[in-house]
PDB file of C-alpha atoms in Angstrom:
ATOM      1  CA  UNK A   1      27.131  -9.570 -29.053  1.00 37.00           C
ATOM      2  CA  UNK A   2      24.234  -8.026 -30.979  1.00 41.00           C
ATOM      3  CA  UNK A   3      22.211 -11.683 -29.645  1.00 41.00           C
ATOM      4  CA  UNK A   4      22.905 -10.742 -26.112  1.00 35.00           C
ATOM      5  CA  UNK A   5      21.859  -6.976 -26.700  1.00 39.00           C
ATOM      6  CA  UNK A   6      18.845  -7.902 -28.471  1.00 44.00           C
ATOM      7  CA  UNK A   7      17.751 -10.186 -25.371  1.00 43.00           C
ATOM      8  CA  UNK A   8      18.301  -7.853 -22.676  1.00 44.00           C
ATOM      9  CA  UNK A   9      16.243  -4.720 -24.747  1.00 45.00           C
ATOM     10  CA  UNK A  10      13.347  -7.678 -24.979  1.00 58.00           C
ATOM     11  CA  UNK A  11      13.074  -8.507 -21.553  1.00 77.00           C
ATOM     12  CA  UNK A  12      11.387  -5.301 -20.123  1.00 83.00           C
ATOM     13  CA  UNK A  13       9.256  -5.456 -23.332  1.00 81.00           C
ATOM     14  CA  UNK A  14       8.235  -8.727 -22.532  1.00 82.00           C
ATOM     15  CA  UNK A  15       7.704  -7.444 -19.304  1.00 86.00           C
ATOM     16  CA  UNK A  16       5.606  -4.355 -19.760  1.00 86.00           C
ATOM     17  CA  UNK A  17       3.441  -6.491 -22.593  1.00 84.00           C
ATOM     18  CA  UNK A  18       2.699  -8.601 -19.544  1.00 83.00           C
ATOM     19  CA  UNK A  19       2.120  -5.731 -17.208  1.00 86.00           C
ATOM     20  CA  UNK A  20      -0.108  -4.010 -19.869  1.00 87.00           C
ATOM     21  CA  UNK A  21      -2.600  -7.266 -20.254  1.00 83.00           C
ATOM     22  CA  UNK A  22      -2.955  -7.452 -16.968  1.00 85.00           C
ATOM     23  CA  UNK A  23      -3.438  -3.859 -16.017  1.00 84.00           C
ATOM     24  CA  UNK A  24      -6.205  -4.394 -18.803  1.00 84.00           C
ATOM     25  CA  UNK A  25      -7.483  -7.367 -18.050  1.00 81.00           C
ATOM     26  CA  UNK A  26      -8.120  -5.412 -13.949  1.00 82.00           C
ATOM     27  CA  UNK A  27      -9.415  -2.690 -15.489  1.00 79.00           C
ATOM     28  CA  UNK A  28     -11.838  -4.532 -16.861  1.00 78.00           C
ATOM     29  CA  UNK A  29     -13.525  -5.684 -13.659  1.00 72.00           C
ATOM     30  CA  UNK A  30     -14.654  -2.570 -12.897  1.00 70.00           C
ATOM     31  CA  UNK A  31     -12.643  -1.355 -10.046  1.00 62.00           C
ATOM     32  CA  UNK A  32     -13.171   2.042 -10.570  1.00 60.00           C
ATOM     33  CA  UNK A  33     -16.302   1.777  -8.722  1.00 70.00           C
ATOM     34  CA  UNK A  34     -13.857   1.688  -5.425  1.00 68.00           C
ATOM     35  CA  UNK A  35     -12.448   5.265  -5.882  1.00 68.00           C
ATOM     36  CA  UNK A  36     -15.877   6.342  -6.639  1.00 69.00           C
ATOM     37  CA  UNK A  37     -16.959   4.777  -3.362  1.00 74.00           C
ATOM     38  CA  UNK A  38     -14.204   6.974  -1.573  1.00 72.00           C
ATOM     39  CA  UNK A  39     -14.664   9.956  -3.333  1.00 70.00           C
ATOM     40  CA  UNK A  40     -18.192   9.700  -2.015  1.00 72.00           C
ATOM     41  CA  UNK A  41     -17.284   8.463   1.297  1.00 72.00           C
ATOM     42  CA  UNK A  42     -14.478  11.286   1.652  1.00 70.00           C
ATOM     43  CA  UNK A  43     -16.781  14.370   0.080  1.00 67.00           C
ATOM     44  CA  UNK A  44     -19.862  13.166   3.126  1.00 70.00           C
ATOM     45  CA  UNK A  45     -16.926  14.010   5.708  1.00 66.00           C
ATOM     46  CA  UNK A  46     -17.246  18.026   4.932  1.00 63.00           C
ATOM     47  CA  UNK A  47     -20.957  17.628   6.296  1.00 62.00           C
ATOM     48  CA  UNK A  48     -20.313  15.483   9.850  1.00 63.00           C
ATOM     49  CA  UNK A  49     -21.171  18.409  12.466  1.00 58.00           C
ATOM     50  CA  UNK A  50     -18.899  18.402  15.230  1.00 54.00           C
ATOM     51  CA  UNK A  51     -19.165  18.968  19.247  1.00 49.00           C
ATOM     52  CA  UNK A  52     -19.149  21.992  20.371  1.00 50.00           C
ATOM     53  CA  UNK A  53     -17.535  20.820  23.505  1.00 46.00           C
ATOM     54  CA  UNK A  54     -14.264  20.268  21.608  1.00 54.00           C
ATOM     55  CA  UNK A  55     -13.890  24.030  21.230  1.00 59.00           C
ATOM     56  CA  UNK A  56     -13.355  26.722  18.154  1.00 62.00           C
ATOM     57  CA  UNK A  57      -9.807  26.758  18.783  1.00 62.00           C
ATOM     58  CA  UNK A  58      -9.638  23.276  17.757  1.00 68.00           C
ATOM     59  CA  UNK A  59     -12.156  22.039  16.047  1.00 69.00           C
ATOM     60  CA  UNK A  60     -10.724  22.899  12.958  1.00 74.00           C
ATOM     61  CA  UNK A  61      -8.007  20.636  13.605  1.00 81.00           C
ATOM     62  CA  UNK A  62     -10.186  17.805  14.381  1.00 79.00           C
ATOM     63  CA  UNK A  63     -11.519  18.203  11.091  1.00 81.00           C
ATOM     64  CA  UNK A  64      -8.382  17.467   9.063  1.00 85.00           C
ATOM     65  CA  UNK A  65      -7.410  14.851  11.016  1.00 85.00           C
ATOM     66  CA  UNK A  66     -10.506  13.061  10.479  1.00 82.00           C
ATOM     67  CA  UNK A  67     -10.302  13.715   6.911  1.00 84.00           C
ATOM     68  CA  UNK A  68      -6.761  12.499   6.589  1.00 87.00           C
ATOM     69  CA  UNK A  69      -7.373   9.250   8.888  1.00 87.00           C
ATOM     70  CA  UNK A  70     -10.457   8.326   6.656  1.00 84.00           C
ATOM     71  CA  UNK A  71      -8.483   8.831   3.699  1.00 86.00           C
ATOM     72  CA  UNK A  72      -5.251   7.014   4.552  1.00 89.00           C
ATOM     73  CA  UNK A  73      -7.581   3.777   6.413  1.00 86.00           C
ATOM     74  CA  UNK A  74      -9.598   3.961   2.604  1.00 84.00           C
ATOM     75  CA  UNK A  75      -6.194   3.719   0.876  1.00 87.00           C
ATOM     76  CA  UNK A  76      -4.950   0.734   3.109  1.00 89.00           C
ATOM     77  CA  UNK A  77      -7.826  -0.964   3.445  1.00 86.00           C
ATOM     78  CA  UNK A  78      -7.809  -1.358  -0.538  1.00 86.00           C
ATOM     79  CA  UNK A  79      -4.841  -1.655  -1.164  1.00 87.00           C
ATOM     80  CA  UNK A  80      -4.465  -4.744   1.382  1.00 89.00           C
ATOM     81  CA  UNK A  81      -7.459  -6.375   0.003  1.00 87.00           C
ATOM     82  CA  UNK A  82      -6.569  -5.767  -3.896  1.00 87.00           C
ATOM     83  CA  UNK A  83      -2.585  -7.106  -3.540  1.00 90.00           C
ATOM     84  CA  UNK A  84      -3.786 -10.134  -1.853  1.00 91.00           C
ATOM     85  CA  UNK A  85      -7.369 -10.755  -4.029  1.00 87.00           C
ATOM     86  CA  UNK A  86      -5.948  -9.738  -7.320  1.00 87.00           C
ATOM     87  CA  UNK A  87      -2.819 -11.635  -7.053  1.00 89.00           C
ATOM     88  CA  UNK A  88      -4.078 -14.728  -6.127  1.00 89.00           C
ATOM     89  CA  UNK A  89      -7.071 -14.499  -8.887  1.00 85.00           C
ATOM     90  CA  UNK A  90      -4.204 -13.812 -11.679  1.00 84.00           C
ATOM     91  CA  UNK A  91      -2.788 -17.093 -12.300  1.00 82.00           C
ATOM     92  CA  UNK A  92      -5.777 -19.553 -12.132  1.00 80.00           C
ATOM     93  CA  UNK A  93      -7.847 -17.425 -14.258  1.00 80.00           C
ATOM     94  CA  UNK A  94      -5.268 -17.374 -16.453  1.00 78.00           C
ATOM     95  CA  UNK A  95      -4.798 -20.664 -16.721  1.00 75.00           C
ATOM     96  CA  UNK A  96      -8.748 -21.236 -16.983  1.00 77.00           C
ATOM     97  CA  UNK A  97      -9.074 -19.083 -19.649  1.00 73.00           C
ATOM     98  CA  UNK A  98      -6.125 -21.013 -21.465  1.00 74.00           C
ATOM     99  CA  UNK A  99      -4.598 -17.340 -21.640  1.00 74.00           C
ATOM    100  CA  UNK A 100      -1.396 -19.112 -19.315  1.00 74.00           C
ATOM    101  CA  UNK A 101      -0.881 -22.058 -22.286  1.00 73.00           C
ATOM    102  CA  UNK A 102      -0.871 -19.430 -25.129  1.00 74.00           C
ATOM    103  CA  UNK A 103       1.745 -17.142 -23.034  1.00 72.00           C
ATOM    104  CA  UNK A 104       3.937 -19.880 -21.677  1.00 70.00           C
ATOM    105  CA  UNK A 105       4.434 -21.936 -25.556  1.00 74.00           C
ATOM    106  CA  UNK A 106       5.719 -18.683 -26.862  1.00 68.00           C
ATOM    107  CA  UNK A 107       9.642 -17.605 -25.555  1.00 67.00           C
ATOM    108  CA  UNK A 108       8.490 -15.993 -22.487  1.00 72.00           C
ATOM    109  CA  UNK A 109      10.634 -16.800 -19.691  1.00 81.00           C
ATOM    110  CA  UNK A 110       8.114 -17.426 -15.984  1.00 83.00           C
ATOM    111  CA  UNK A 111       9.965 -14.868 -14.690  1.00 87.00           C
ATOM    112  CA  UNK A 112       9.140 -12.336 -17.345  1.00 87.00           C
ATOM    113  CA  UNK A 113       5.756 -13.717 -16.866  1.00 88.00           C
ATOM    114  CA  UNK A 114       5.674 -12.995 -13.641  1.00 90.00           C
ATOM    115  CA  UNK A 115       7.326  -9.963 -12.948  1.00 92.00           C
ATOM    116  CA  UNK A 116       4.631  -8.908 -15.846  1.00 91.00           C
ATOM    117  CA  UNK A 117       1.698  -9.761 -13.521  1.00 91.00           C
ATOM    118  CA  UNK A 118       3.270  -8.225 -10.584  1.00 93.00           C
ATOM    119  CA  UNK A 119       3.893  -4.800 -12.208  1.00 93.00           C
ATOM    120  CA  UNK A 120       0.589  -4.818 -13.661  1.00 92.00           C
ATOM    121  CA  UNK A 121      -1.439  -5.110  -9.805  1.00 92.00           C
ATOM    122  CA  UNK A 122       0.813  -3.165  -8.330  1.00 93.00           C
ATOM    123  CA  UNK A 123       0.878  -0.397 -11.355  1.00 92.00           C
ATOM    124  CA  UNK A 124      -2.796  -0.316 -11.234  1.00 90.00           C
ATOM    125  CA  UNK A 125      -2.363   0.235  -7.417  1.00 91.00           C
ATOM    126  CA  UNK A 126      -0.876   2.735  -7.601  1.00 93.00           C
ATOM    127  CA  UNK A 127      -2.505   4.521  -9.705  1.00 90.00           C
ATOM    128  CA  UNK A 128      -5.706   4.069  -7.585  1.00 87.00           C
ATOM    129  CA  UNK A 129      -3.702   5.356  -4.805  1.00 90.00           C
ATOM    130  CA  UNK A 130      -2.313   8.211  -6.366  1.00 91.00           C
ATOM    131  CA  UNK A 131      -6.249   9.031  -7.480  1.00 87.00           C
ATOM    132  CA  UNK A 132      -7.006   9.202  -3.663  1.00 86.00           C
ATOM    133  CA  UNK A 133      -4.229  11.227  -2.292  1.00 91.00           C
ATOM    134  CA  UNK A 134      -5.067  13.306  -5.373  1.00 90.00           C
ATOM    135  CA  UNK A 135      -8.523  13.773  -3.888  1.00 86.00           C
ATOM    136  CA  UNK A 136      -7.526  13.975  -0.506  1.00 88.00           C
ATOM    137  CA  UNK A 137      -4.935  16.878  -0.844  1.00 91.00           C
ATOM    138  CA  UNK A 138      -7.159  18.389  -2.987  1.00 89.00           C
ATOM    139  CA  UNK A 139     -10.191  18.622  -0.493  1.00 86.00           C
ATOM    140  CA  UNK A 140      -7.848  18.832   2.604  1.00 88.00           C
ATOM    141  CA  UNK A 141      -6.743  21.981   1.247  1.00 88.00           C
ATOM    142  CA  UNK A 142      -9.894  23.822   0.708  1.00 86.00           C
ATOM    143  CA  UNK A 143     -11.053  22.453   3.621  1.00 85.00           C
ATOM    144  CA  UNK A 144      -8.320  24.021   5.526  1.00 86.00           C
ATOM    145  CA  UNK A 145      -8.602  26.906   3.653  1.00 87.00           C
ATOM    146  CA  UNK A 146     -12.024  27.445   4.907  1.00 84.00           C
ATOM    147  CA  UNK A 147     -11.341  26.002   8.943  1.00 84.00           C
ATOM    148  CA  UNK A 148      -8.502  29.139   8.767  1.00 85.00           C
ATOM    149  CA  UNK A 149     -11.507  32.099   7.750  1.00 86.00           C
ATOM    150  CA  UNK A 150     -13.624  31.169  10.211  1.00 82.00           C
ATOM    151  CA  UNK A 151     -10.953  30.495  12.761  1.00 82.00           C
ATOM    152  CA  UNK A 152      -9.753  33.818  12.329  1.00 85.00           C
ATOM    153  CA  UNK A 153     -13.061  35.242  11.950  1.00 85.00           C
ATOM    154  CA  UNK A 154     -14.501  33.538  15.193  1.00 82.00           C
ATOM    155  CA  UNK A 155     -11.096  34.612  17.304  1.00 83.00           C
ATOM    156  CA  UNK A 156     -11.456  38.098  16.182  1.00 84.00           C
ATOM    157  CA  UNK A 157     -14.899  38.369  17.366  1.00 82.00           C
ATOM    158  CA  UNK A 158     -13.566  37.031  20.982  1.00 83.00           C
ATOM    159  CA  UNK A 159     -11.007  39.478  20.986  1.00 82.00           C
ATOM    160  CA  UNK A 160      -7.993  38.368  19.560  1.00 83.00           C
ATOM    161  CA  UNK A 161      -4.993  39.873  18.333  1.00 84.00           C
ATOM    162  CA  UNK A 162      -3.108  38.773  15.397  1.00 82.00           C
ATOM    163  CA  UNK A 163      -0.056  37.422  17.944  1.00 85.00           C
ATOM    164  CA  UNK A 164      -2.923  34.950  19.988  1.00 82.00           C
ATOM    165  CA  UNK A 165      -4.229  33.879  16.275  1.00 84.00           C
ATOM    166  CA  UNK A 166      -1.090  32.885  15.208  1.00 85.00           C
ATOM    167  CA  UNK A 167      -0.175  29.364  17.245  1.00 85.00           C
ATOM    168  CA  UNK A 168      -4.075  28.486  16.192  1.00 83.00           C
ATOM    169  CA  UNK A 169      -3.959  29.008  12.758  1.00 84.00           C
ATOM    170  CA  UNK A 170      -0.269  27.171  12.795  1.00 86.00           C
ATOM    171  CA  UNK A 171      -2.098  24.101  14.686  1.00 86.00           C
ATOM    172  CA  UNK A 172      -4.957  23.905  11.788  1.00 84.00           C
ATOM    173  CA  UNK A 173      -1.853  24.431   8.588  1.00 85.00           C
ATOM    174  CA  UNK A 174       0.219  21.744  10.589  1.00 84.00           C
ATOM    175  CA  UNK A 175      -2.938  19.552  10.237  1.00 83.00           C
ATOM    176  CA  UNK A 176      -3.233  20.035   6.516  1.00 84.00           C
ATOM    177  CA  UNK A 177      -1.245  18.823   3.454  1.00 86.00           C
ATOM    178  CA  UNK A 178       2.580  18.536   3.735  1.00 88.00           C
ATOM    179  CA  UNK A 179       5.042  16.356   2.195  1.00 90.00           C
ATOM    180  CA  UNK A 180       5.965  14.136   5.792  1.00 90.00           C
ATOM    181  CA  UNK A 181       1.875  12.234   5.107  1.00 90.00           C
ATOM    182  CA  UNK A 182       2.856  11.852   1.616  1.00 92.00           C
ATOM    183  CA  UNK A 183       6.197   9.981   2.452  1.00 92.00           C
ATOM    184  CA  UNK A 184       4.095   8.050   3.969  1.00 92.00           C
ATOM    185  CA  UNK A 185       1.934   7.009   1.217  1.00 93.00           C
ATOM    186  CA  UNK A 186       4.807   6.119  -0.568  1.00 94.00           C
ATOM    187  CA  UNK A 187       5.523   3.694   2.094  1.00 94.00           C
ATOM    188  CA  UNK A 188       2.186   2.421   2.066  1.00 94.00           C
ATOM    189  CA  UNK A 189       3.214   1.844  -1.564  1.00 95.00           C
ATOM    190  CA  UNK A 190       5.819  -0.180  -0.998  1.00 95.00           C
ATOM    191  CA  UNK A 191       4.288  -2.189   1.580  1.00 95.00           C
ATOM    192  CA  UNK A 192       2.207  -2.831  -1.460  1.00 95.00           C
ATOM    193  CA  UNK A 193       4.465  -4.122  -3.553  1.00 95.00           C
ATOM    194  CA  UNK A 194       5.892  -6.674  -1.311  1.00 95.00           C
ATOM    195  CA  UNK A 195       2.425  -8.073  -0.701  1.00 95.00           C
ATOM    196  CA  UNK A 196       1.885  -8.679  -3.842  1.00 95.00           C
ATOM    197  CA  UNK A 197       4.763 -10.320  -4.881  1.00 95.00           C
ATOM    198  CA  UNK A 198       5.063 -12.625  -1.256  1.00 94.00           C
ATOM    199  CA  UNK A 199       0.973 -13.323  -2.704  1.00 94.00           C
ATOM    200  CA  UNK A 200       2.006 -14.008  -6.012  1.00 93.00           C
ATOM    201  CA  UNK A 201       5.058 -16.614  -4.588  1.00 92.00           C
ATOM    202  CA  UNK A 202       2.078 -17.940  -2.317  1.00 92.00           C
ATOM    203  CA  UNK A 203      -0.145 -18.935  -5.607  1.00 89.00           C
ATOM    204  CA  UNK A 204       2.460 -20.399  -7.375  1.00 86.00           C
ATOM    205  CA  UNK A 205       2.370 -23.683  -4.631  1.00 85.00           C
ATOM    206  CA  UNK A 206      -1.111 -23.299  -3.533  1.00 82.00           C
ATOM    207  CA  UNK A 207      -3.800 -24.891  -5.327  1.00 77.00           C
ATOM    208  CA  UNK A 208      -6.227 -22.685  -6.079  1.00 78.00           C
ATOM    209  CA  UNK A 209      -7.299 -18.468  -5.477  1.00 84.00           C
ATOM    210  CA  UNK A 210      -9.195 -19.228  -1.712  1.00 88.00           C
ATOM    211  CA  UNK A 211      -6.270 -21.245  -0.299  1.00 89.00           C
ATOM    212  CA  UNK A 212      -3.459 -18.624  -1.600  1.00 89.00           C
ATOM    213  CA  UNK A 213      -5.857 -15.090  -0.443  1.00 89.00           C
ATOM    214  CA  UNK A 214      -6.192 -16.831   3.205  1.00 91.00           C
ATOM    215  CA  UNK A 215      -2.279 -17.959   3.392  1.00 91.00           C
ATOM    216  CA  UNK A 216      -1.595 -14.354   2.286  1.00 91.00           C
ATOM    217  CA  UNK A 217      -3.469 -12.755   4.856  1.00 91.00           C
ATOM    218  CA  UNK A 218      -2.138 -14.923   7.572  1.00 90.00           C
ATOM    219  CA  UNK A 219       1.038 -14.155   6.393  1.00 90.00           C
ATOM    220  CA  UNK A 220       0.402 -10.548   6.310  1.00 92.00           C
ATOM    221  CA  UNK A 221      -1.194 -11.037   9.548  1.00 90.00           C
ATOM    222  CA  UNK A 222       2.172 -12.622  11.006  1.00 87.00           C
ATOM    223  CA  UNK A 223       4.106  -9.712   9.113  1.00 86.00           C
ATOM    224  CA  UNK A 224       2.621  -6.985  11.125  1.00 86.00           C
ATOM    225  CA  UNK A 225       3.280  -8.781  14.227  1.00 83.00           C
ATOM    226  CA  UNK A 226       6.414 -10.364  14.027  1.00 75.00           C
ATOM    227  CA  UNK A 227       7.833  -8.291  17.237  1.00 66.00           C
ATOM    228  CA  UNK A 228       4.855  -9.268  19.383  1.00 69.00           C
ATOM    229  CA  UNK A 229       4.891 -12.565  18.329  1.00 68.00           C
ATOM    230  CA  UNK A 230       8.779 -13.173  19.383  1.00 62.00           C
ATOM    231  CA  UNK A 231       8.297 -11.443  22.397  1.00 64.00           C
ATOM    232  CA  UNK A 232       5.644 -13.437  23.532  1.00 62.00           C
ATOM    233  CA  UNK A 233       7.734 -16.548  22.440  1.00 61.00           C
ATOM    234  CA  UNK A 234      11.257 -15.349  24.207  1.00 59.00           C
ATOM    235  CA  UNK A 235       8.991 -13.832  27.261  1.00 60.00           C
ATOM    236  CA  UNK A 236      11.203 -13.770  29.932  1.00 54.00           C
ATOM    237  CA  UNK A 237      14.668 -14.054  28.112  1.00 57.00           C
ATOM    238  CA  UNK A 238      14.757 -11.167  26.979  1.00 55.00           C
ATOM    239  CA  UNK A 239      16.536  -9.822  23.453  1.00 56.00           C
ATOM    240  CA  UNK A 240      19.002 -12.381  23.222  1.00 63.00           C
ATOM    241  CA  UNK A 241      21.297 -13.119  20.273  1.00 68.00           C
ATOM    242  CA  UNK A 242      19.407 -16.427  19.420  1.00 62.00           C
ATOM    243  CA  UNK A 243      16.212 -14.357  19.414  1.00 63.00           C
ATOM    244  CA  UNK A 244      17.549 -11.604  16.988  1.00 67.00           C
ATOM    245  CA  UNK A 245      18.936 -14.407  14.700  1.00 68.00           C
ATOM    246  CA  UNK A 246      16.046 -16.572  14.819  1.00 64.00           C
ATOM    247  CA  UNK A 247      13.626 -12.937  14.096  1.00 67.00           C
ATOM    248  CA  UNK A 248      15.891 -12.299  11.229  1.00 69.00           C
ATOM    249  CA  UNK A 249      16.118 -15.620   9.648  1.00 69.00           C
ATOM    250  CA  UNK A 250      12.147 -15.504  10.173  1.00 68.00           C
ATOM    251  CA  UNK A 251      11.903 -12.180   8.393  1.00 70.00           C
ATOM    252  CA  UNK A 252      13.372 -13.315   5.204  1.00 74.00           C
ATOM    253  CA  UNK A 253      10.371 -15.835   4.843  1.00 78.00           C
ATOM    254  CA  UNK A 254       7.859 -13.365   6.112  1.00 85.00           C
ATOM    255  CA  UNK A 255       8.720  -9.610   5.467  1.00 88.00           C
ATOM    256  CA  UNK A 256       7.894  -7.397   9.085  1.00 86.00           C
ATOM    257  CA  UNK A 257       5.482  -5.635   7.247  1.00 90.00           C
ATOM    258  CA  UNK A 258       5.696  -3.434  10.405  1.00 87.00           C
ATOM    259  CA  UNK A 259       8.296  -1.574   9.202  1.00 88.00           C
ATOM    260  CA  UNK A 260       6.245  -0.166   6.316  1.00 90.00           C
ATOM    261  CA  UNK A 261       3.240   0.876   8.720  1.00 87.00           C
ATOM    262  CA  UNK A 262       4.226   5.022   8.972  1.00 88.00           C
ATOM    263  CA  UNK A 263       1.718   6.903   7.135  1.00 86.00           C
ATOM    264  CA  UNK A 264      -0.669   7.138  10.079  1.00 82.00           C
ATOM    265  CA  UNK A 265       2.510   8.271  12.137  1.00 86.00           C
ATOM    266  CA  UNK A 266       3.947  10.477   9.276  1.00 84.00           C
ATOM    267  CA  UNK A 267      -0.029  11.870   9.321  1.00 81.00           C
ATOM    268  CA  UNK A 268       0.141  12.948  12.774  1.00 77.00           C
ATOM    269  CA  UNK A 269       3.145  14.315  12.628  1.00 79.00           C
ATOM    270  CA  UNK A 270       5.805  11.681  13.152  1.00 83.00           C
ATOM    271  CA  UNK A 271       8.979  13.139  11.134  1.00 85.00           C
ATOM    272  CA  UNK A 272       9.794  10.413   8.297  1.00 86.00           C
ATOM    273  CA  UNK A 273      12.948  11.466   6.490  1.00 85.00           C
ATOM    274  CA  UNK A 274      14.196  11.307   3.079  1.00 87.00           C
ATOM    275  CA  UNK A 275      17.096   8.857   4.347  1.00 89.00           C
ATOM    276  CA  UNK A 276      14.242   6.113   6.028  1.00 89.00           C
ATOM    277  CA  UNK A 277      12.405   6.293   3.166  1.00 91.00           C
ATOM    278  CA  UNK A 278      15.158   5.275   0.727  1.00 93.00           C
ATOM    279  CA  UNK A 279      16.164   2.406   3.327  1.00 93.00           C
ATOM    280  CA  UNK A 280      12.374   1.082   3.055  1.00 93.00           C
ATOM    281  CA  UNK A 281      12.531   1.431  -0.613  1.00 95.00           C
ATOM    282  CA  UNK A 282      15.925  -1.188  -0.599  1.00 95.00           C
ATOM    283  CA  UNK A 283      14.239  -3.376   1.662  1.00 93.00           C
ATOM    284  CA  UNK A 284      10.838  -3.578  -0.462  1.00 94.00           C
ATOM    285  CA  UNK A 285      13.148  -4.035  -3.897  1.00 94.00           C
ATOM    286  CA  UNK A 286      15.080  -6.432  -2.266  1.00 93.00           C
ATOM    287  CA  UNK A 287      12.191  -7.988  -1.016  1.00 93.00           C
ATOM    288  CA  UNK A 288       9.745  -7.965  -4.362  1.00 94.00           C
ATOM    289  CA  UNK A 289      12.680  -9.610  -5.816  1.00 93.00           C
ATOM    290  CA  UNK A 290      13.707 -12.656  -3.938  1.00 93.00           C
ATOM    291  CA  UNK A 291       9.837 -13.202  -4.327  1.00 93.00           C
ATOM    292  CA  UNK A 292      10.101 -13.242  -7.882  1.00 92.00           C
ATOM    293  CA  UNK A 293      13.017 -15.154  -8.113  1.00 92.00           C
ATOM    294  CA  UNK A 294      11.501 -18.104  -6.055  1.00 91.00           C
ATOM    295  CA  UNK A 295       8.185 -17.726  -7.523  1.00 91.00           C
ATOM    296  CA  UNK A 296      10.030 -18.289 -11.191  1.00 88.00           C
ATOM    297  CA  UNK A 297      11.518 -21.213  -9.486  1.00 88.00           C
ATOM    298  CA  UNK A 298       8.629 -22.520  -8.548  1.00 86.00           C
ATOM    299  CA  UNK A 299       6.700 -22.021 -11.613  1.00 82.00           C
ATOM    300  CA  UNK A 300       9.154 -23.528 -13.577  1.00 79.00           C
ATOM    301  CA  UNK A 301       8.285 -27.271 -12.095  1.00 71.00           C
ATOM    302  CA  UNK A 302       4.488 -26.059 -11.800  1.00 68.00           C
ATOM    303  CA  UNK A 303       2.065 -28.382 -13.634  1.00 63.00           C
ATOM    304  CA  UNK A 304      -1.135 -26.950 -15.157  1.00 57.00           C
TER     305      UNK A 304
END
């Protein structure tokens, strides 16, 4: 009894030793110098002037949508290009630094290795994320805090009352922070997360980091599209029942990374609820772990 409890309190240590080398060992290559690069890019959108053709009444809005676009496109953009770069650089480097040889003699199952290196990206991912919204909430704020004084200020000099204000200033505090774009993120998280493990299943039969970071994007590629992609198929059949089973047996080898794509919707006001958020989160665990599992698999008859 005390042999079994012993083994299951060492597997999420052998886990988050894992996890911690690698965050490390990413750390190390400098990627701080890509929030720096959107801090920079994000503070040069408080000086873009704007037309004047687009009005007083709105211009404000404009603003914080631009701001909140730029900053959400930053935050996918890296994290699509880390989950799929990182991942696929883990393993060979490992193993040509001998770093895989001196892990793998020692009792440490592959999928404790594994799940190790997946926590580690995807920790440090979000932690980079989590830097930006940071940023972003933080300068959306003053920055709507400063659209709504000269709103007012401007619309009292035309002549308005305090009643006519009102649906304005409502338009530019709907536009600002609230918690709908940052259910969003978190969905942009998750989409993450399965990336990196379907990447990290990808380089454990691929031969090398270029051939597993191009099937990953095609994969992610064929993710996003997956309804397109039937429909163009099963044009003229319309949604039959072979075509749902076919799409679903399909979507357990690709995940329809689709279905994690809200944050620009959630951003312009699309309502995303607490309930669709938890159903994504199921579908992303469920997801991160049949990855795992098969990449263990995998691993296991690997030769290095």
């Amino acid at each position: 009894m005390s042999g079994l409890v012993t083994a299951v309190l060492s597997k999420p240590a052998r886990i988050g030793a894992v996890a911690g080398a690698t965050l490390t060992q990413l750390v190390r290559m400098k990627l701080f110098l890509v929030p720096a690069a959107f801090a920079v890019l994000v503070l040069a959108l408080q000086f873009i002037p704007y037309q004047d053709g687009i009005g007083i009444e709105f211009q404000g809005v404009a603003q914080l949508e631009l701001l909140k676009d730029v900053a959400l496109g930053c935050m996918q953009v890296f994290g699509l290009v880390f989950s799929i770069a990182a991942t696929a650089l883990l393993i060979p480097r490992d193993a040509e630094d001998r770093i895989l040889y001196t892990i793998l003699c020692k009792p440490v199952p592959r999928f404790d290795y594994l799940a190790g290196k997946l926590l580690g990206v995807w920790g440090l991912i979000i932690l980079m994320v989590l830097f930006m919204d940071g940023l972003m909430v933080l300068l959306v704020g003053m920055r709507e805090a400063g659209i709504a004084q000269d709103l007012t200020q401007a619309l009292a000099e035309r002549g308005y009352t305090a009643e006519e204000m009102a649906p304005y200033l409502d338009q530019v505090s709907a536009a600002g922070n609230d918690w709908n774009t940052q259910r969003g993120i978190a969905a942009m998280l998750m989409n993450f997360g399965v990336l990196t493990s379907l990447t990290l299943l990808i380089s454990c039969f691929t031969s090398g980091s270029i051939v597993s970071i191009i099937f990953s994007l095609g994969a992610y590629i064929i993710g996003m599209f997956q309804g397109n992609l039937f429909s163009i198929i099963f044009s003229g059949q319309g949604v039959t029942p072979l075509m749902q089973q076919v799409e679903t047996a399909f979507a357990v080898l690709i995940p329809n990374f689709s279905i994690f794509a809200v944050a620009d919707s959630a951003a312009a006001g699309a309502p995303l609820g607490w309930g669709l958020l938890g159903s994504l989160a199921l579908i992303a665990g469920g997801y991160m772990l049949l990855h795992l599992l098969t990449a263990a698999w995998l691993f296991q008859h690997k030769e290095f």
